Amino acid sequence: MLRVGMLTSGGDCQALNATMRGVAKSLYKSDKEVEITGFLNGYRGLMYGEYRVMKPSDFSGILTTGGTMLGTSRQPFKLMREPDENGMDKVEAMKATYNKLKLDCLVVLGGNGSQKTANLLSEEGLNVVGLPKTIDNDIYGTDMTFGFQSAVEIATNAIDCIHTTAASHSRVFIVEVMGHKVGWLTLYAGLAGGADIILIPEIPYDIKKIADAIRLREADGKRFTILAVAEGAISKEDAALSKKELKKKRLKNAGRYPSISYEIGDILSGETGVEVRVTVPGHTQRGGTPNPFDRALSTRLGAHGAELILKKQYGRLVVLRGTEVTDILLSESAGKLKYVDPESTLVNEARLVGISFGDR
């Protein structure tokens, strides 16, 4: 009997079920007798022994279903070594559950923090295979994460919808896109949606340069401007502050501005004299049905994960390199983020078509 545990951790996304299906179907098609145990609500289920034994039928009809049938939760990596409210050692508890169920492998579908914990468990002696999930596309070592393209589609649609009302009312619109630390989602959605200005964390902005870009469009006869702004967009002034100073400033502004987009909008109104409106698609970017790209990618990633299990190649993260699915050591990726390179050809190509990043 090949016994495999499976959990989904961190924020949900559209293709978690599709990826679990890829793993399960590939294992069931092997010549092994397979038992899959699904842990409920992420690492919490592994800690507290909350799970259910899955059946092959559980993995049928879920290719197009968003969210996760196992549920998920956030368990910050920095707190993994700290006891819970009852004094329980979380890492030891997870190891105990793994051993109690006599698992041969644990499959972790999660983002950067989840894969750091997966690597920790691997270092503690558990057999672990990681699958890269996040709409942020910020996992180091893979060109693409599942969930990203579906989120790009939703964010792009939001920008598309704003175009018509912005043009009708001759307004400046800000569409706030998810992404606290990296700007992949905002960059791709901004490009696909025809945003005029894109603000991402990796390229600190100058509010006066943004105002200049708006005035230049007005001088060219353009009656509206659309900004795609990442949640983590930051001004040049704020980027120069220490972490302590920045935290203090943000706490001060918290009551006045719900997010960075509202702050930018307020300042731009004063700089340009134009009306600025803010739209926040929010968690809609993580919801709904996975698009065809993510369905195909998830199936491939899941199948490769199953192949690693059958070959007993553990401590690996399944990744996409170019058009090929392969794998790397969990330790090679854990604790690292994949940032947008401000000097990349992607950013340069955006500049060539006239998109401003608010920095020059």
Short mmCIF file of C-alpha atoms in Angstrom, two decimals:
data_model
loop_
_atom_site.label_atom_id
_atom_site.label_comp_id
_atom_site.label_asym_id
_atom_site.label_seq_id
_atom_site.Cartn_x
_atom_site.Cartn_y
_atom_site.Cartn_z
CA MET A 1 0.00 0.00 0.00
CA LEU A 2 1.32 3.41 -1.04
CA ARG A 3 0.03 5.93 1.49
CA VAL A 4 0.09 9.58 0.44
CA GLY A 5 -1.01 12.61 2.45
CA MET A 6 -2.17 15.76 0.73
CA LEU A 7 -2.90 19.30 1.95
CA THR A 8 -3.59 22.75 0.55
CA SER A 9 -2.12 25.65 2.51
CA GLY A 10 -2.24 29.45 2.47
CA GLY A 11 -4.56 31.49 0.29
CA ASP A 12 -6.89 29.62 -2.03
CA CYS A 13 -6.73 29.89 -5.81
CA GLN A 14 -8.60 28.59 -8.82
CA ALA A 15 -6.60 25.45 -9.68
CA LEU A 16 -5.97 23.68 -6.36
CA ASN A 17 -8.55 20.98 -7.07
CA ALA A 18 -7.24 20.52 -10.60
CA THR A 19 -3.71 19.97 -9.27
CA MET A 20 -4.82 17.46 -6.62
CA ARG A 21 -6.70 15.65 -9.38
CA GLY A 22 -3.51 15.47 -11.45
CA VAL A 23 -1.64 13.85 -8.57
CA ALA A 24 -4.42 11.41 -7.66
CA LYS A 25 -5.29 10.24 -11.16
CA SER A 26 -1.64 9.59 -11.94
CA LEU A 27 -1.17 7.58 -8.73
CA TYR A 28 -4.36 5.58 -9.25
CA LYS A 29 -3.25 4.73 -12.80
CA SER A 30 0.00 3.21 -11.50
CA ASP A 31 0.41 -0.45 -10.62
CA LYS A 32 0.43 0.42 -6.90
CA GLU A 33 -2.39 0.08 -4.43
CA VAL A 34 -2.85 3.68 -3.32
CA GLU A 35 -4.46 5.33 -0.33
CA ILE A 36 -4.70 9.13 -0.28
CA THR A 37 -5.37 10.99 2.95
CA GLY A 38 -6.55 14.58 2.68
CA PHE A 39 -5.70 16.89 5.59
CA LEU A 40 -8.34 19.50 6.31
CA ASN A 41 -7.57 23.20 6.40
CA GLY A 42 -3.91 23.05 5.50
CA TYR A 43 -1.15 22.38 8.01
CA ARG A 44 -3.71 22.73 10.77
CA GLY A 45 -5.17 19.37 9.76
CA LEU A 46 -1.74 17.78 9.90
CA MET A 47 -1.07 19.31 13.32
CA TYR A 48 -4.33 18.27 14.94
CA GLY A 49 -5.04 15.05 13.08
CA GLU A 50 -8.00 16.41 11.12
CA TYR A 51 -8.22 14.40 7.90
CA ARG A 52 -10.27 12.08 5.75
CA VAL A 53 -9.33 9.13 3.60
CA MET A 54 -10.11 10.03 0.00
CA LYS A 55 -11.73 7.87 -2.65
CA PRO A 56 -11.04 7.92 -6.40
CA SER A 57 -14.50 9.42 -6.89
CA ASP A 58 -13.46 12.44 -4.80
CA PHE A 59 -11.11 13.46 -7.61
CA SER A 60 -13.68 13.19 -10.41
CA GLY A 61 -15.44 16.26 -11.77
CA ILE A 62 -13.18 18.77 -10.00
CA LEU A 63 -10.97 19.89 -12.88
CA THR A 64 -13.07 23.02 -13.37
CA THR A 65 -13.95 23.65 -9.73
CA GLY A 66 -12.22 26.58 -8.01
CA GLY A 67 -11.16 26.73 -4.37
CA THR A 68 -10.06 23.61 -2.51
CA MET A 69 -12.20 20.68 -1.46
CA LEU A 70 -9.89 20.13 1.54
CA GLY A 71 -10.13 23.68 2.86
CA THR A 72 -7.12 25.80 3.69
CA SER A 73 -5.67 28.08 6.35
CA ARG A 74 -2.67 30.28 6.91
CA GLN A 75 -0.05 28.97 9.32
CA PRO A 76 2.82 31.51 9.24
CA PHE A 77 6.22 29.88 8.89
CA LYS A 78 7.75 32.22 11.49
CA LEU A 79 5.38 30.75 14.09
CA MET A 80 5.96 27.09 13.24
CA ARG A 81 8.59 26.69 15.95
CA GLU A 82 6.41 28.41 18.54
CA PRO A 83 4.02 26.28 20.66
CA ASP A 84 0.28 26.71 20.11
CA GLU A 85 -2.05 28.13 22.78
CA ASN A 86 -2.00 24.79 24.60
CA GLY A 87 1.78 24.45 24.52
CA MET A 88 1.80 21.92 21.69
CA ASP A 89 4.95 21.65 19.57
CA LYS A 90 3.53 22.14 16.07
CA VAL A 91 6.39 20.52 14.17
CA GLU A 92 6.46 17.45 16.41
CA ALA A 93 2.68 17.20 16.17
CA MET A 94 2.83 17.17 12.37
CA LYS A 95 5.53 14.53 12.40
CA ALA A 96 3.48 12.42 14.82
CA THR A 97 0.40 12.53 12.58
CA TYR A 98 2.50 11.63 9.54
CA ASN A 99 4.03 8.65 11.34
CA LYS A 100 0.75 7.54 12.93
CA LEU A 101 -0.84 7.26 9.49
CA LYS A 102 2.28 5.50 8.13
CA LEU A 103 2.49 7.89 5.21
CA ASP A 104 5.04 7.32 2.49
CA CYS A 105 4.87 10.93 1.33
CA LEU A 106 3.20 14.27 2.01
CA VAL A 107 2.15 16.45 -0.95
CA VAL A 108 2.00 20.17 -0.15
CA LEU A 109 0.13 22.51 -2.47
CA GLY A 110 1.02 26.03 -1.40
CA GLY A 111 2.85 29.27 -1.91
CA ASN A 112 6.13 30.62 -0.64
CA GLY A 113 5.43 30.31 3.09
CA SER A 114 3.82 26.90 2.71
CA GLN A 115 6.83 25.58 0.81
CA LYS A 116 9.16 26.90 3.52
CA THR A 117 7.26 24.71 5.99
CA ALA A 118 7.37 21.83 3.49
CA ASN A 119 11.15 22.18 3.38
CA LEU A 120 11.27 22.28 7.18
CA LEU A 121 9.34 19.00 7.37
CA SER A 122 11.64 17.52 4.75
CA GLU A 123 14.66 18.51 6.86
CA GLU A 124 12.91 16.85 9.83
CA GLY A 125 12.92 13.54 7.96
CA LEU A 126 9.50 13.46 6.28
CA ASN A 127 9.13 12.56 2.61
CA VAL A 128 7.68 15.68 0.98
CA VAL A 129 6.80 16.81 -2.54
CA GLY A 130 5.82 20.45 -3.15
CA LEU A 131 3.52 21.88 -5.81
CA PRO A 132 3.79 25.65 -6.51
CA LYS A 133 0.52 27.49 -5.87
CA THR A 134 0.00 31.25 -5.81
CA ILE A 135 -1.74 33.92 -7.86
CA ASP A 136 1.32 36.12 -7.15
CA ASN A 137 3.66 33.94 -9.27
CA ASP A 138 6.43 34.72 -6.78
CA ILE A 139 7.79 31.25 -5.98
CA TYR A 140 11.50 31.15 -6.72
CA GLY A 141 12.61 28.48 -9.19
CA THR A 142 9.49 28.17 -11.33
CA ASP A 143 8.56 30.28 -14.33
CA MET A 144 4.86 29.93 -13.55
CA THR A 145 2.68 28.94 -10.61
CA PHE A 146 -0.79 27.48 -10.96
CA GLY A 147 -3.51 30.02 -10.23
CA PHE A 148 -1.54 32.92 -11.70
CA GLN A 149 -2.99 32.95 -15.20
CA SER A 150 -6.56 32.63 -13.92
CA ALA A 151 -6.01 35.61 -11.62
CA VAL A 152 -4.48 37.59 -14.50
CA GLU A 153 -7.64 36.92 -16.50
CA ILE A 154 -9.89 38.24 -13.71
CA ALA A 155 -7.75 41.32 -13.03
CA THR A 156 -7.57 42.03 -16.76
CA ASN A 157 -11.34 41.80 -17.03
CA ALA A 158 -11.66 44.36 -14.22
CA ILE A 159 -9.41 46.75 -16.15
CA ASP A 160 -11.39 46.07 -19.34
CA CYS A 161 -14.63 46.96 -17.60
CA ILE A 162 -13.15 50.14 -16.15
CA HIS A 163 -12.06 51.27 -19.63
CA THR A 164 -15.60 51.96 -20.80
CA THR A 165 -16.71 53.93 -17.75
CA ALA A 166 -13.40 55.83 -17.60
CA ALA A 167 -13.79 56.85 -21.24
CA SER A 168 -17.44 57.80 -20.74
CA HIS A 169 -16.76 60.09 -17.79
CA SER A 170 -13.26 61.35 -18.70
CA ARG A 171 -11.83 60.24 -15.38
CA VAL A 172 -8.65 58.81 -13.96
CA PHE A 173 -9.25 55.32 -12.61
CA ILE A 174 -7.03 53.23 -10.36
CA VAL A 175 -7.52 49.46 -10.39
CA GLU A 176 -5.83 47.89 -7.37
CA VAL A 177 -4.45 44.44 -8.09
CA MET A 178 -3.30 41.87 -5.52
CA GLY A 179 0.42 41.60 -4.79
CA HIS A 180 2.01 42.87 -1.57
CA LYS A 181 5.66 42.15 -2.33
CA VAL A 182 5.86 41.38 -6.05
CA GLY A 183 4.23 42.85 -9.12
CA TRP A 184 3.82 39.97 -11.57
CA LEU A 185 0.03 39.95 -11.43
CA THR A 186 -0.27 43.72 -11.79
CA LEU A 187 2.29 43.82 -14.59
CA TYR A 188 0.64 41.10 -16.68
CA ALA A 189 -2.90 42.35 -16.06
CA GLY A 190 -1.82 45.92 -16.78
CA LEU A 191 -0.24 44.87 -20.06
CA ALA A 192 -3.20 42.73 -21.08
CA GLY A 193 -5.75 45.35 -20.04
CA GLY A 194 -4.07 48.29 -21.69
CA ALA A 195 -3.32 50.22 -18.51
CA ASP A 196 -1.56 53.52 -19.12
CA ILE A 197 0.40 53.47 -15.85
CA ILE A 198 1.53 50.39 -13.91
CA LEU A 199 2.84 50.66 -10.35
CA ILE A 200 4.57 47.64 -8.81
CA PRO A 201 6.60 47.14 -5.60
CA GLU A 202 9.85 46.54 -7.48
CA ILE A 203 9.80 49.99 -9.12
CA PRO A 204 9.20 52.77 -6.54
CA TYR A 205 7.18 55.60 -8.02
CA ASP A 206 7.39 59.39 -7.99
CA ILE A 207 3.88 60.87 -7.68
CA LYS A 208 4.92 63.88 -9.75
CA LYS A 209 6.02 61.61 -12.60
CA ILE A 210 2.60 59.94 -12.49
CA ALA A 211 0.93 63.35 -12.63
CA ASP A 212 3.15 64.28 -15.59
CA ALA A 213 2.10 61.10 -17.41
CA ILE A 214 -1.56 61.99 -16.90
CA ARG A 215 -1.03 65.55 -18.16
CA LEU A 216 0.84 64.23 -21.20
CA ARG A 217 -2.13 62.04 -22.08
CA GLU A 218 -4.45 65.02 -21.70
CA ALA A 219 -2.21 67.07 -24.00
CA ASP A 220 -2.43 64.26 -26.57
CA GLY A 221 -6.22 64.44 -26.46
CA LYS A 222 -6.68 61.36 -24.26
CA ARG A 223 -9.70 61.98 -22.03
CA PHE A 224 -8.99 59.30 -19.43
CA THR A 225 -6.13 57.42 -17.76
CA ILE A 226 -6.09 53.98 -16.15
CA LEU A 227 -3.57 52.97 -13.50
CA ALA A 228 -2.98 49.33 -12.52
CA VAL A 229 -1.61 49.53 -8.99
CA ALA A 230 -0.24 46.63 -6.95
CA GLU A 231 -1.24 46.43 -3.28
CA GLY A 232 2.42 46.76 -2.39
CA ALA A 233 3.25 49.70 -4.66
CA ILE A 234 5.57 52.09 -2.88
CA SER A 235 6.78 55.64 -3.45
CA LYS A 236 10.45 56.52 -3.74
CA GLU A 237 10.18 58.47 -0.49
CA ASP A 238 8.71 55.52 1.39
CA ALA A 239 11.20 53.10 -0.15
CA ALA A 240 13.99 55.17 1.39
CA LEU A 241 12.54 54.80 4.91
CA SER A 242 13.62 52.16 7.39
CA LYS A 243 11.16 49.34 8.14
CA LYS A 244 10.36 50.95 11.49
CA GLU A 245 9.75 54.37 9.95
CA LEU A 246 7.60 52.90 7.17
CA LYS A 247 5.50 50.92 9.63
CA LYS A 248 4.94 54.05 11.73
CA LYS A 249 3.86 56.07 8.69
CA ARG A 250 1.46 53.38 7.49
CA LEU A 251 -0.13 53.10 10.91
CA LYS A 252 -0.66 56.85 10.88
CA ASN A 253 -2.30 56.73 7.44
CA ALA A 254 -4.37 53.59 8.10
CA GLY A 255 -7.42 55.50 9.30
CA ARG A 256 -7.31 57.88 6.37
CA TYR A 257 -6.52 55.53 3.47
CA PRO A 258 -7.87 51.95 3.23
CA SER A 259 -4.98 51.06 0.89
CA ILE A 260 -2.15 52.58 -1.13
CA SER A 261 -4.45 53.18 -4.12
CA TYR A 262 -6.61 55.60 -2.13
CA GLU A 263 -3.52 57.49 -0.99
CA ILE A 264 -2.25 57.74 -4.56
CA GLY A 265 -5.68 58.81 -5.78
CA ASP A 266 -5.99 61.54 -3.15
CA ILE A 267 -2.55 62.97 -3.88
CA LEU A 268 -3.08 62.79 -7.67
CA SER A 269 -6.34 64.70 -7.40
CA GLY A 270 -4.46 67.51 -5.69
CA GLU A 271 -1.59 67.40 -8.18
CA THR A 272 -3.68 67.30 -11.36
CA GLY A 273 -7.08 68.69 -10.42
CA VAL A 274 -8.79 65.71 -12.07
CA GLU A 275 -11.29 63.33 -10.52
CA VAL A 276 -9.73 60.01 -9.49
CA ARG A 277 -11.74 56.89 -8.69
CA VAL A 278 -10.46 53.65 -7.15
CA THR A 279 -11.69 50.12 -7.92
CA VAL A 280 -10.53 47.11 -5.87
CA PRO A 281 -11.38 43.67 -7.37
CA GLY A 282 -9.96 42.11 -4.21
CA HIS A 283 -10.57 38.42 -3.56
CA THR A 284 -12.45 37.97 -6.82
CA GLN A 285 -8.96 37.52 -8.28
CA ARG A 286 -8.58 34.26 -6.35
CA GLY A 287 -12.05 32.91 -7.03
CA GLY A 288 -14.04 31.25 -9.76
CA THR A 289 -13.15 28.64 -12.34
CA PRO A 290 -9.54 27.98 -13.39
CA ASN A 291 -8.89 28.99 -16.98
CA PRO A 292 -7.72 26.45 -19.59
CA PHE A 293 -4.04 27.34 -19.13
CA ASP A 294 -4.17 26.64 -15.41
CA ARG A 295 -6.14 23.43 -15.89
CA ALA A 296 -3.50 22.11 -18.25
CA LEU A 297 -0.60 23.34 -16.11
CA SER A 298 -2.09 21.91 -12.92
CA THR A 299 -2.65 18.52 -14.53
CA ARG A 300 0.97 18.45 -15.69
CA LEU A 301 2.39 19.59 -12.35
CA GLY A 302 0.25 17.05 -10.49
CA ALA A 303 1.28 14.22 -12.79
CA HIS A 304 4.95 15.07 -12.33
CA GLY A 305 4.46 15.18 -8.57
CA ALA A 306 2.96 11.69 -8.70
CA GLU A 307 5.92 10.51 -10.76
CA LEU A 308 8.32 11.77 -8.08
CA ILE A 309 6.37 9.84 -5.44
CA LEU A 310 6.42 6.63 -7.44
CA LYS A 311 10.18 7.01 -7.98
CA LYS A 312 10.67 7.86 -4.28
CA GLN A 313 12.32 11.16 -5.16
CA TYR A 314 11.39 13.33 -2.20
CA GLY A 315 12.32 16.77 -0.93
CA ARG A 316 11.48 18.21 -4.35
CA LEU A 317 9.41 21.11 -5.67
CA VAL A 318 7.73 20.61 -9.04
CA VAL A 319 8.39 23.60 -11.32
CA LEU A 320 7.82 24.87 -14.83
CA ARG A 321 10.92 25.86 -16.78
CA GLY A 322 10.08 27.29 -20.16
CA THR A 323 7.54 24.82 -21.52
CA GLU A 324 8.87 21.81 -19.60
CA VAL A 325 7.76 20.57 -16.19
CA THR A 326 10.66 19.46 -14.00
CA ASP A 327 11.65 19.64 -10.32
CA ILE A 328 14.20 21.20 -8.00
CA LEU A 329 15.18 20.77 -4.36
CA LEU A 330 12.71 22.31 -1.92
CA SER A 331 15.68 23.93 -0.20
CA GLU A 332 16.62 25.67 -3.46
CA SER A 333 13.35 27.60 -3.43
CA ALA A 334 12.38 27.89 0.25
CA GLY A 335 12.65 31.37 1.72
CA LYS A 336 13.21 33.10 -1.63
CA LEU A 337 10.85 35.27 -3.65
CA LYS A 338 10.86 35.70 -7.42
CA TYR A 339 10.71 39.45 -8.06
CA VAL A 340 10.07 41.38 -11.25
CA ASP A 341 13.40 42.63 -12.57
CA PRO A 342 13.02 46.38 -13.26
CA GLU A 343 15.59 46.03 -16.05
CA SER A 344 13.94 42.98 -17.65
CA THR A 345 12.88 42.85 -21.29
CA LEU A 346 9.28 42.53 -20.06
CA VAL A 347 9.39 45.89 -18.30
CA ASN A 348 11.31 47.43 -21.20
CA GLU A 349 8.72 46.22 -23.70
CA ALA A 350 5.98 47.77 -21.57
CA ARG A 351 7.86 51.07 -21.61
CA LEU A 352 8.30 50.85 -25.40
CA VAL A 353 4.53 50.83 -25.94
CA GLY A 354 4.20 53.93 -23.77
CA ILE A 355 3.34 52.50 -20.36
CA SER A 356 4.64 54.58 -17.46
CA PHE A 357 5.91 52.97 -14.25
CA GLY A 358 5.82 56.32 -12.46
CA ASP A 359 9.57 56.42 -11.98
CA ARG A 360 10.85 58.52 -14.87
#
